[in-house]
mmCIF file of C-alpha atoms in Angstrom:
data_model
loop_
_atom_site.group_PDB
_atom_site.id
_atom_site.type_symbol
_atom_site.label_atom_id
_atom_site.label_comp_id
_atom_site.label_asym_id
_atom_site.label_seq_id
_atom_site.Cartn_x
_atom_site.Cartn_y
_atom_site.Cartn_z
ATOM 1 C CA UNK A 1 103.917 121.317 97.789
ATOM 2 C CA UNK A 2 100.112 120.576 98.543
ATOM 3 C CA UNK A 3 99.151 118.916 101.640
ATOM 4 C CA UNK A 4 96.401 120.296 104.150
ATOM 5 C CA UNK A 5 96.480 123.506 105.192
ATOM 6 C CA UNK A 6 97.180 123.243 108.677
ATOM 7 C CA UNK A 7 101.108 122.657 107.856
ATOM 8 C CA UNK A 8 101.654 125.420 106.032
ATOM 9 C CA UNK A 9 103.520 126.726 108.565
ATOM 10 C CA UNK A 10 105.713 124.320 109.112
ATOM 11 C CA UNK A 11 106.801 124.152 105.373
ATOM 12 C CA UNK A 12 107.374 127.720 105.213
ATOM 13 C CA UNK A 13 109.921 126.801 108.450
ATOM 14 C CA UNK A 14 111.474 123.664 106.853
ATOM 15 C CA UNK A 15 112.035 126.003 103.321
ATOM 16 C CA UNK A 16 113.541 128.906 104.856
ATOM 17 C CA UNK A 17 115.893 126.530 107.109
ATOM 18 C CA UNK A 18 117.376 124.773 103.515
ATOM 19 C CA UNK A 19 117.873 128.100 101.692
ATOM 20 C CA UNK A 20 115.261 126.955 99.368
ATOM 21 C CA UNK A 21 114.361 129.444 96.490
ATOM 22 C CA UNK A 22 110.844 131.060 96.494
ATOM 23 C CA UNK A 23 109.835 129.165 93.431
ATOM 24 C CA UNK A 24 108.523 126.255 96.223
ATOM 25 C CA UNK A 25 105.257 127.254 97.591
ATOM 26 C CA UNK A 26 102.771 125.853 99.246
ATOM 27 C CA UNK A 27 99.296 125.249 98.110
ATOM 28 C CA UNK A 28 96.698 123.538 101.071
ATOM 29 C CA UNK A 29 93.969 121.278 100.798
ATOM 30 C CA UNK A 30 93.136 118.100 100.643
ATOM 31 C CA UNK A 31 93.921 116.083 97.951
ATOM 32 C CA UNK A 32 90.886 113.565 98.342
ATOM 33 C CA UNK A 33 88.370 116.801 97.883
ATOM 34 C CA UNK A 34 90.289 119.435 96.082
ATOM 35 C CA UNK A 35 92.014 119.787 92.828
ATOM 36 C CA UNK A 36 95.446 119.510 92.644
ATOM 37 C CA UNK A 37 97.701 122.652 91.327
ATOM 38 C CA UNK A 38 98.417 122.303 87.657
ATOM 39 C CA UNK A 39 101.745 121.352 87.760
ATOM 40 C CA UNK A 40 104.248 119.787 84.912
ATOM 41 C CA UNK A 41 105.158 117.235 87.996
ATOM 42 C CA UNK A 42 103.809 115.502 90.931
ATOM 43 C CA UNK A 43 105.479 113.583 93.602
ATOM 44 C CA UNK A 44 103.535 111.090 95.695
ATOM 45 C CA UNK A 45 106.318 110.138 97.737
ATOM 46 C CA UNK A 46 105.612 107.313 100.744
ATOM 47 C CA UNK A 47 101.820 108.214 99.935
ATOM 48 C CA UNK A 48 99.595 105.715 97.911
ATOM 49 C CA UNK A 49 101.218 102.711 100.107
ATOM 50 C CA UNK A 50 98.514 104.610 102.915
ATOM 51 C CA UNK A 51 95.172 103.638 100.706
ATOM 52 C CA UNK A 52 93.388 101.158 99.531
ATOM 53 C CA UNK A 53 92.980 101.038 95.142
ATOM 54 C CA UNK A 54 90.144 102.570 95.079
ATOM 55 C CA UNK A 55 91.831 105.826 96.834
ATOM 56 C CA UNK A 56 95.131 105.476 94.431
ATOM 57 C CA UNK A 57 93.067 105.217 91.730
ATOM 58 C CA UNK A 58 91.429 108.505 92.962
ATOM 59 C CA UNK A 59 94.440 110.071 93.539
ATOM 60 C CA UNK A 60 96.156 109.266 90.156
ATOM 61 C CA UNK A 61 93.224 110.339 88.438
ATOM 62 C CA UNK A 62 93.555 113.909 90.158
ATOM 63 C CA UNK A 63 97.174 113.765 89.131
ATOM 64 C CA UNK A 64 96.311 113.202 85.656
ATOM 65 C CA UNK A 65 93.736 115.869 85.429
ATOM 66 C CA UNK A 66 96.124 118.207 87.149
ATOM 67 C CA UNK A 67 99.296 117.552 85.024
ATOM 68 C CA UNK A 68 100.057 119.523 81.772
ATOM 69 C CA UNK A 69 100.219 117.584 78.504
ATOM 70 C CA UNK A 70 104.206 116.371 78.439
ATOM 71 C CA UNK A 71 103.977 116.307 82.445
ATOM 72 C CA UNK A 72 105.280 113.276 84.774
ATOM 73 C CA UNK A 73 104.267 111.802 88.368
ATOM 74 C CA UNK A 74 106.534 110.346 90.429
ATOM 75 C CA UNK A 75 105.609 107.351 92.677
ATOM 76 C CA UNK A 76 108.132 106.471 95.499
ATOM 77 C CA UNK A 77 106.804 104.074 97.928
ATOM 78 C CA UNK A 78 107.934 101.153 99.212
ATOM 79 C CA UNK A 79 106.320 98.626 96.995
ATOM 80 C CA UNK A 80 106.772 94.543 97.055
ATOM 81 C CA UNK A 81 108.188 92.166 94.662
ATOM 82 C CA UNK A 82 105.930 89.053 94.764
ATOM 83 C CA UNK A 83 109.287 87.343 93.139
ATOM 84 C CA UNK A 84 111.749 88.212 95.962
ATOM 85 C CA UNK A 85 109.686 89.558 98.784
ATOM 86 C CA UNK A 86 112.189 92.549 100.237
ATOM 87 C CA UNK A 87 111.621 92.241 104.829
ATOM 88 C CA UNK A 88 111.580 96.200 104.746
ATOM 89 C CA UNK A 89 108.585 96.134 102.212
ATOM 90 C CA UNK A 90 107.128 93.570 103.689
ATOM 91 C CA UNK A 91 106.864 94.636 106.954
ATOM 92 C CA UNK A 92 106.023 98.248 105.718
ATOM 93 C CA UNK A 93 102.700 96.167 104.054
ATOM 94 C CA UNK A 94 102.035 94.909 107.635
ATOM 95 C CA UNK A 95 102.023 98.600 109.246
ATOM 96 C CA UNK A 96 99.706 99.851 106.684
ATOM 97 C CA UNK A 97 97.279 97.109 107.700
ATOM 98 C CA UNK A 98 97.489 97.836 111.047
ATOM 99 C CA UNK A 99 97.567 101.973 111.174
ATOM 100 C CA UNK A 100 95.522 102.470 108.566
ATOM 101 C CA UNK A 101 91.612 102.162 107.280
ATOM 102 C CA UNK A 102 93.157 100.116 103.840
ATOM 103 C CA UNK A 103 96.553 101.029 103.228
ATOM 104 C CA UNK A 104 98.325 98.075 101.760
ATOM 105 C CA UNK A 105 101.417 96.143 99.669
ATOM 106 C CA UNK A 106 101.219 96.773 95.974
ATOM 107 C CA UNK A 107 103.453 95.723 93.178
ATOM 108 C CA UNK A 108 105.480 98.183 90.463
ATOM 109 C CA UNK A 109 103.685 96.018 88.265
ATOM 110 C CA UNK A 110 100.660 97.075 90.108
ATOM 111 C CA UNK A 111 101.372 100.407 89.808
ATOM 112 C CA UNK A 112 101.988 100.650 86.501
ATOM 113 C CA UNK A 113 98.449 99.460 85.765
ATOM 114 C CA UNK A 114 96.765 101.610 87.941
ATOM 115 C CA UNK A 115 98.971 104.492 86.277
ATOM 116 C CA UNK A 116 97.619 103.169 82.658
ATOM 117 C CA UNK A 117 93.869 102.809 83.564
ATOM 118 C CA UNK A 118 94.608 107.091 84.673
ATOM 119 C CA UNK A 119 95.726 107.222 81.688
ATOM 120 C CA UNK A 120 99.556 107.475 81.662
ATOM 121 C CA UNK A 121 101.906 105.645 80.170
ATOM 122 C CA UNK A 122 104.389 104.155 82.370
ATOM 123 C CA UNK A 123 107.692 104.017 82.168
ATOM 124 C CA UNK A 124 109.143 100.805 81.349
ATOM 125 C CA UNK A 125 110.353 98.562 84.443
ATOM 126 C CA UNK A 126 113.607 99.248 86.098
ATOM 127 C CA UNK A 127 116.167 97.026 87.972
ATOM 128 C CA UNK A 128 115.485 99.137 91.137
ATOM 129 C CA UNK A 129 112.155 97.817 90.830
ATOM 130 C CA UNK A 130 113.724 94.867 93.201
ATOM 131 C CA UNK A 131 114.792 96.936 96.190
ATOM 132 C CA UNK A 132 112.975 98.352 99.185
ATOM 133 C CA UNK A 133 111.962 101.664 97.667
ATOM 134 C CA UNK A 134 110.797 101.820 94.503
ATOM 135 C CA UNK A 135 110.164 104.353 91.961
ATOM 136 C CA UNK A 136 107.779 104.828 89.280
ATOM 137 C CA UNK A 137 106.903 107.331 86.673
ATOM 138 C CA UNK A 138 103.899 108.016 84.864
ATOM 139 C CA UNK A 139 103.929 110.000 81.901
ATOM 140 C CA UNK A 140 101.321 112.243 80.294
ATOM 141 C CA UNK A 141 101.044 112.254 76.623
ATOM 142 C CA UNK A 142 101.343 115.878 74.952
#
């Protein structure tokens, strides 16, 4: 996992309480300022929904430098559907406006093309693209 510093702690708590094997670790910082571990996988789960495009285009960036050749990320987020607007997405779009400085409603299809200008190639779309939580995976080329 990588997330600031300051919850370290608290992971190590949360790991230990589910059994989990030592092969989880933590690595701190910040993912706006430092690199991210090289990894084979990355999760951005109910993250890039908090920024504006300019920050998820950041952020996938990162991800792509930080991924091996053959890796994946994983985008879960509750994302709309400009064809059949979901209330929980919707409102989840509202929230970000409010409680955060950009955080917004994006698209899969959105996604997708901010994973390809990173330079990933997206996985095709998916059914599930039409309910509340949506996920989306990015592929790195070998």
């Amino acid at each position: 996992m990588f997330d600031l510093p300051a919850l370290e702690s608290s992971f190590s708590k949360h790991m230990a309480a589910l059994g989990a094997p030592d092969s989880i670790s933590f690595h701190g910082g910040d993912f706006f300022t430092d690199p991210l571990p090289e990894a084979d996988a990355l999760v951005f789960g109910h993250v890039l929904h908090n920024w504006n495009t300019e920050a998820r285009k950041h952020l996938l960036s990162n991800a792509y430098q930080a991924l091996r050749p053959g890796g994946a990320v994983y985008i879960y987020d509750p994302m709309t559907n400009d064809e059949n607007p979901r209330l929980h997405s919707v409102l989840t779009s509202l929230n970000m406006l409010v409680w955060t400085a950009g955080g917004h409603r994006y698209t899969a299809e959105e996604c997708r093309a901010l994973l390809t200008e990173a330079g990933f190639r997206p996985d095709p779309p998916d059914p599930s693209d039409a309910h509340d939580e949506v996920l989306v995976i990015g592929r790195k080329e070998r």
